[in-house]
PDB file of C-alpha atoms in Angstrom:
ATOM      1  CA  UNK M   1     190.325  85.197  99.775  1.00 40.00           C
ATOM      2  CA  UNK M   2     187.134  87.208  99.931  1.00 42.00           C
ATOM      3  CA  UNK M   3     183.945  85.212 100.322  1.00 40.00           C
ATOM      4  CA  UNK M   4     185.744  81.940 101.157  1.00 45.00           C
ATOM      5  CA  UNK M   5     184.460  79.998 104.197  1.00 45.00           C
ATOM      6  CA  UNK M   6     187.710  80.401 106.152  1.00 47.00           C
ATOM      7  CA  UNK M   7     188.502  83.904 104.921  1.00 74.00           C
ATOM      8  CA  UNK M   8     189.070  86.891 107.125  1.00 94.00           C
ATOM      9  CA  UNK M   9     186.696  89.399 108.589  1.00 96.00           C
ATOM     10  CA  UNK M  10     186.187  91.909 111.365  1.00 98.00           C
ATOM     11  CA  UNK M  11     184.294  91.795 114.638  1.00 98.00           C
ATOM     12  CA  UNK M  12     184.138  95.359 115.984  1.00 98.00           C
ATOM     13  CA  UNK M  13     183.263  95.671 119.686  1.00 97.00           C
ATOM     14  CA  UNK M  14     182.594  99.252 120.740  1.00 96.00           C
ATOM     15  CA  UNK M  15     181.228 100.957 123.819  1.00 92.00           C
ATOM     16  CA  UNK M  16     182.012 103.484 126.491  1.00 87.00           C
ATOM     17  CA  UNK M  17     185.128 103.240 128.624  1.00 84.00           C
ATOM     18  CA  UNK M  18     184.924 100.630 131.354  1.00 81.00           C
ATOM     19  CA  UNK M  19     182.112  98.467 129.927  1.00 86.00           C
ATOM     20  CA  UNK M  20     184.291  95.387 129.337  1.00 89.00           C
ATOM     21  CA  UNK M  21     185.149  95.603 125.629  1.00 93.00           C
ATOM     22  CA  UNK M  22     188.623  94.094 126.018  1.00 94.00           C
ATOM     23  CA  UNK M  23     187.296  91.281 128.216  1.00 92.00           C
ATOM     24  CA  UNK M  24     184.548  90.456 125.707  1.00 95.00           C
ATOM     25  CA  UNK M  25     187.011  90.576 122.799  1.00 97.00           C
ATOM     26  CA  UNK M  26     189.349  88.158 124.602  1.00 96.00           C
ATOM     27  CA  UNK M  27     186.408  85.798 125.162  1.00 95.00           C
ATOM     28  CA  UNK M  28     185.403  86.024 121.483  1.00 96.00           C
ATOM     29  CA  UNK M  29     188.987  85.207 120.440  1.00 97.00           C
ATOM     30  CA  UNK M  30     189.131  82.296 122.890  1.00 95.00           C
ATOM     31  CA  UNK M  31     185.795  80.884 121.732  1.00 93.00           C
ATOM     32  CA  UNK M  32     186.733  81.108 118.037  1.00 93.00           C
ATOM     33  CA  UNK M  33     190.365  79.991 118.174  1.00 92.00           C
ATOM     34  CA  UNK M  34     189.725  76.273 117.417  1.00 86.00           C
ATOM     35  CA  UNK M  35     187.501  76.881 114.386  1.00 87.00           C
ATOM     36  CA  UNK M  36     189.447  79.908 113.175  1.00 88.00           C
ATOM     37  CA  UNK M  37     193.129  79.695 114.197  1.00 91.00           C
ATOM     38  CA  UNK M  38     193.902  82.982 112.412  1.00 93.00           C
ATOM     39  CA  UNK M  39     191.849  85.013 114.880  1.00 96.00           C
ATOM     40  CA  UNK M  40     193.597  88.011 116.406  1.00 96.00           C
ATOM     41  CA  UNK M  41     192.651  90.725 118.892  1.00 97.00           C
ATOM     42  CA  UNK M  42     193.274  94.411 118.261  1.00 97.00           C
ATOM     43  CA  UNK M  43     192.774  96.456 121.435  1.00 97.00           C
ATOM     44  CA  UNK M  44     192.234 100.204 121.191  1.00 95.00           C
ATOM     45  CA  UNK M  45     194.471 101.117 124.138  1.00 93.00           C
ATOM     46  CA  UNK M  46     197.322  98.911 122.894  1.00 96.00           C
ATOM     47  CA  UNK M  47     196.950 100.190 119.326  1.00 97.00           C
ATOM     48  CA  UNK M  48     197.096 103.797 120.498  1.00 95.00           C
ATOM     49  CA  UNK M  49     200.239 103.162 122.584  1.00 95.00           C
ATOM     50  CA  UNK M  50     202.077 101.262 119.855  1.00 96.00           C
ATOM     51  CA  UNK M  51     200.933 102.909 116.631  1.00 96.00           C
ATOM     52  CA  UNK M  52     199.750 106.415 117.513  1.00 96.00           C
ATOM     53  CA  UNK M  53     201.433 107.422 120.787  1.00 94.00           C
ATOM     54  CA  UNK M  54     201.249 111.127 119.945  1.00 95.00           C
ATOM     55  CA  UNK M  55     197.507 111.092 119.357  1.00 93.00           C
ATOM     56  CA  UNK M  56     195.602 113.079 121.929  1.00 89.00           C
ATOM     57  CA  UNK M  57     192.125 112.506 123.285  1.00 88.00           C
ATOM     58  CA  UNK M  58     190.237 115.301 121.544  1.00 89.00           C
ATOM     59  CA  UNK M  59     187.435 114.200 119.236  1.00 89.00           C
ATOM     60  CA  UNK M  60     189.515 114.582 116.041  1.00 94.00           C
ATOM     61  CA  UNK M  61     192.366 112.537 117.551  1.00 93.00           C
ATOM     62  CA  UNK M  62     189.959 109.807 118.623  1.00 91.00           C
ATOM     63  CA  UNK M  63     188.413 109.658 115.143  1.00 95.00           C
ATOM     64  CA  UNK M  64     191.898 109.448 113.590  1.00 96.00           C
ATOM     65  CA  UNK M  65     192.791 106.535 115.875  1.00 96.00           C
ATOM     66  CA  UNK M  66     189.477 104.848 115.002  1.00 96.00           C
ATOM     67  CA  UNK M  67     190.151 105.292 111.269  1.00 97.00           C
ATOM     68  CA  UNK M  68     193.640 103.835 111.639  1.00 97.00           C
ATOM     69  CA  UNK M  69     192.336 100.884 113.663  1.00 97.00           C
ATOM     70  CA  UNK M  70     189.691 100.226 111.033  1.00 98.00           C
ATOM     71  CA  UNK M  71     192.316 100.252 108.298  1.00 97.00           C
ATOM     72  CA  UNK M  72     194.557  97.856 110.263  1.00 97.00           C
ATOM     73  CA  UNK M  73     191.632  95.502 110.952  1.00 98.00           C
ATOM     74  CA  UNK M  74     190.547  95.375 107.318  1.00 97.00           C
ATOM     75  CA  UNK M  75     194.116  94.891 106.080  1.00 96.00           C
ATOM     76  CA  UNK M  76     194.380  91.965 108.487  1.00 96.00           C
ATOM     77  CA  UNK M  77     191.031  90.610 107.256  1.00 96.00           C
ATOM     78  CA  UNK M  78     192.200  90.761 103.646  1.00 95.00           C
ATOM     79  CA  UNK M  79     195.094  88.512 104.665  1.00 94.00           C
ATOM     80  CA  UNK M  80     192.622  85.891 105.893  1.00 94.00           C
ATOM     81  CA  UNK M  81     192.606  86.799 109.569  1.00 95.00           C
ATOM     82  CA  UNK M  82     189.571  87.322 111.728  1.00 96.00           C
ATOM     83  CA  UNK M  83     190.335  90.556 113.560  1.00 98.00           C
ATOM     84  CA  UNK M  84     188.418  91.156 116.804  1.00 98.00           C
ATOM     85  CA  UNK M  85     188.633  94.856 117.649  1.00 98.00           C
ATOM     86  CA  UNK M  86     187.851  96.336 121.064  1.00 97.00           C
ATOM     87  CA  UNK M  87     187.627 100.119 120.997  1.00 94.00           C
ATOM     88  CA  UNK M  88     185.506 103.056 122.109  1.00 92.00           C
ATOM     89  CA  UNK M  89     185.205 104.453 118.543  1.00 89.00           C
ATOM     90  CA  UNK M  90     181.657 105.705 119.074  1.00 89.00           C
ATOM     91  CA  UNK M  91     181.648 107.861 115.956  1.00 93.00           C
ATOM     92  CA  UNK M  92     179.206 107.479 113.051  1.00 94.00           C
ATOM     93  CA  UNK M  93     182.025 108.054 110.555  1.00 95.00           C
ATOM     94  CA  UNK M  94     183.856 104.957 111.826  1.00 96.00           C
ATOM     95  CA  UNK M  95     180.724 102.784 111.795  1.00 95.00           C
ATOM     96  CA  UNK M  96     179.982 103.870 108.203  1.00 96.00           C
ATOM     97  CA  UNK M  97     183.577 103.250 107.109  1.00 96.00           C
ATOM     98  CA  UNK M  98     183.456  99.703 108.456  1.00 97.00           C
ATOM     99  CA  UNK M  99     180.130  98.969 106.722  1.00 96.00           C
ATOM    100  CA  UNK M 100     181.573 100.343 103.470  1.00 96.00           C
ATOM    101  CA  UNK M 101     184.635  98.100 103.812  1.00 96.00           C
ATOM    102  CA  UNK M 102     182.396  95.085 104.366  1.00 94.00           C
ATOM    103  CA  UNK M 103     180.535  95.871 101.149  1.00 92.00           C
ATOM    104  CA  UNK M 104     183.621  96.668  99.079  1.00 94.00           C
ATOM    105  CA  UNK M 105     185.745  93.754 100.261  1.00 93.00           C
ATOM    106  CA  UNK M 106     182.914  91.214 100.589  1.00 92.00           C
ATOM    107  CA  UNK M 107     184.287  90.147 103.965  1.00 94.00           C
ATOM    108  CA  UNK M 108     182.085  89.541 107.031  1.00 95.00           C
ATOM    109  CA  UNK M 109     181.694  92.293 109.590  1.00 96.00           C
ATOM    110  CA  UNK M 110     179.845  92.213 112.908  1.00 97.00           C
ATOM    111  CA  UNK M 111     179.324  95.427 114.866  1.00 97.00           C
ATOM    112  CA  UNK M 112     178.726  94.745 118.557  1.00 97.00           C
ATOM    113  CA  UNK M 113     177.715  97.481 120.991  1.00 95.00           C
ATOM    114  CA  UNK M 114     178.597  96.751 124.599  1.00 94.00           C
ATOM    115  CA  UNK M 115     176.945  98.729 127.371  1.00 89.00           C
ATOM    116  CA  UNK M 116     176.742  98.284 131.142  1.00 82.00           C
ATOM    117  CA  UNK M 117     174.199  99.035 133.817  1.00 73.00           C
ATOM    118  CA  UNK M 118     174.519 102.609 135.035  1.00 68.00           C
ATOM    119  CA  UNK M 119     175.725 101.798 138.558  1.00 70.00           C
ATOM    120  CA  UNK M 120     178.340  99.296 137.356  1.00 66.00           C
ATOM    121  CA  UNK M 121     179.580 101.698 134.688  1.00 63.00           C
ATOM    122  CA  UNK M 122     179.712 104.569 137.172  1.00 66.00           C
ATOM    123  CA  UNK M 123     181.828 102.594 139.654  1.00 67.00           C
ATOM    124  CA  UNK M 124     184.222 101.380 136.957  1.00 62.00           C
ATOM    125  CA  UNK M 125     184.581 104.816 135.428  1.00 60.00           C
ATOM    126  CA  UNK M 126     185.274 106.474 138.778  1.00 63.00           C
ATOM    127  CA  UNK M 127     188.152 104.053 139.324  1.00 59.00           C
ATOM    128  CA  UNK M 128     189.474 104.368 135.759  1.00 58.00           C
ATOM    129  CA  UNK M 129     189.140 108.097 135.192  1.00 57.00           C
ATOM    130  CA  UNK M 130     189.621 110.092 138.329  1.00 54.00           C
ATOM    131  CA  UNK M 131     191.288 113.011 136.537  1.00 55.00           C
ATOM    132  CA  UNK M 132     190.487 112.193 132.913  1.00 63.00           C
ATOM    133  CA  UNK M 133     189.323 114.816 130.440  1.00 65.00           C
ATOM    134  CA  UNK M 134     187.921 114.413 126.917  1.00 68.00           C
ATOM    135  CA  UNK M 135     186.067 111.252 127.931  1.00 71.00           C
ATOM    136  CA  UNK M 136     183.668 109.899 125.295  1.00 75.00           C
ATOM    137  CA  UNK M 137     180.181 109.888 126.745  1.00 70.00           C
ATOM    138  CA  UNK M 138     181.010 112.637 129.230  1.00 69.00           C
ATOM    139  CA  UNK M 139     183.054 115.397 127.569  1.00 73.00           C
ATOM    140  CA  UNK M 140     182.720 114.140 123.983  1.00 78.00           C
ATOM    141  CA  UNK M 141     179.351 113.131 122.544  1.00 79.00           C
ATOM    142  CA  UNK M 142     179.111 109.363 121.995  1.00 83.00           C
ATOM    143  CA  UNK M 143     177.566 108.512 118.634  1.00 87.00           C
ATOM    144  CA  UNK M 144     176.047 105.103 119.296  1.00 89.00           C
ATOM    145  CA  UNK M 145     175.720 102.831 116.254  1.00 91.00           C
ATOM    146  CA  UNK M 146     172.360 103.185 114.480  1.00 90.00           C
ATOM    147  CA  UNK M 147     172.070  99.483 113.764  1.00 92.00           C
ATOM    148  CA  UNK M 148     174.560  97.297 115.611  1.00 96.00           C
ATOM    149  CA  UNK M 149     174.411  93.626 114.666  1.00 95.00           C
ATOM    150  CA  UNK M 150     174.377  92.751 118.356  1.00 95.00           C
ATOM    151  CA  UNK M 151     173.867  94.742 121.560  1.00 93.00           C
ATOM    152  CA  UNK M 152     175.004  93.442 124.933  1.00 93.00           C
ATOM    153  CA  UNK M 153     174.513  94.841 128.412  1.00 89.00           C
ATOM    154  CA  UNK M 154     177.403  93.685 130.574  1.00 85.00           C
ATOM    155  CA  UNK M 155     176.113  92.767 134.012  1.00 75.00           C
ATOM    156  CA  UNK M 156     179.607  91.805 135.221  1.00 68.00           C
ATOM    157  CA  UNK M 157     178.813  88.068 135.158  1.00 72.00           C
ATOM    158  CA  UNK M 158     181.654  86.285 133.350  1.00 75.00           C
ATOM    159  CA  UNK M 159     179.406  83.324 132.458  1.00 78.00           C
ATOM    160  CA  UNK M 160     176.984  85.677 130.686  1.00 86.00           C
ATOM    161  CA  UNK M 161     179.879  87.342 128.894  1.00 86.00           C
ATOM    162  CA  UNK M 162     181.146  83.920 127.736  1.00 88.00           C
ATOM    163  CA  UNK M 163     177.706  83.149 126.294  1.00 92.00           C
ATOM    164  CA  UNK M 164     177.616  86.538 124.564  1.00 93.00           C
ATOM    165  CA  UNK M 165     181.068  85.873 123.084  1.00 94.00           C
ATOM    166  CA  UNK M 166     179.729  82.646 121.588  1.00 94.00           C
ATOM    167  CA  UNK M 167     176.730  84.555 120.157  1.00 95.00           C
ATOM    168  CA  UNK M 168     179.061  87.119 118.569  1.00 95.00           C
ATOM    169  CA  UNK M 169     181.018  84.285 116.960  1.00 94.00           C
ATOM    170  CA  UNK M 170     177.798  82.710 115.682  1.00 95.00           C
ATOM    171  CA  UNK M 171     176.748  86.044 114.167  1.00 96.00           C
ATOM    172  CA  UNK M 172     180.109  86.335 112.416  1.00 95.00           C
ATOM    173  CA  UNK M 173     179.852  82.778 111.021  1.00 92.00           C
ATOM    174  CA  UNK M 174     176.294  83.486 109.794  1.00 95.00           C
ATOM    175  CA  UNK M 175     177.495  86.665 108.085  1.00 94.00           C
ATOM    176  CA  UNK M 176     180.402  84.742 106.558  1.00 92.00           C
ATOM    177  CA  UNK M 177     178.022  82.060 105.216  1.00 92.00           C
ATOM    178  CA  UNK M 178     175.681  84.707 103.819  1.00 92.00           C
ATOM    179  CA  UNK M 179     178.508  86.406 101.931  1.00 90.00           C
ATOM    180  CA  UNK M 180     179.745  83.059 100.612  1.00 88.00           C
ATOM    181  CA  UNK M 181     176.227  82.307  99.260  1.00 91.00           C
ATOM    182  CA  UNK M 182     176.112  85.693  97.558  1.00 88.00           C
ATOM    183  CA  UNK M 183     179.496  85.073  95.955  1.00 84.00           C
ATOM    184  CA  UNK M 184     178.487  81.702  94.477  1.00 81.00           C
TER     185      UNK M 184
END
């Protein structure tokens, strides 16, 4: 299935807590569903609850969850699904693992970094994390991707986010076409 026009792949949406990763991922899935009916969303919070409920929030635990999510996404991609992942996973090790999987499996990968304006992020985070500890970007150093394929600043406008979701899908299709050309 690798390299085929309708094969699987991974769109990895990462960013700090509260920036809108899950919302963007849902928009990407919605915008791609007609052209790619095998699109699925893998949310970091849901994955943690279902697959790794004992994992803590220390750095090592977060990296382990990120590794497991990456493995699940790439297994799904090998089965011909487009897996749209929304997760904090701001660790260089995870970014490198995903790039290595793209190269080894010859399946398209798009790394999207989602940020938000400081005031918007601050208000969201205050509501989300009143008593939280081990927060990436506050207590744990966030390792932003060196070279994301796409960077988005969420300004809280759903129309803008819809347009960005379409751009992410276009990037994935371009990457898919590029890999197909290389394979032929």
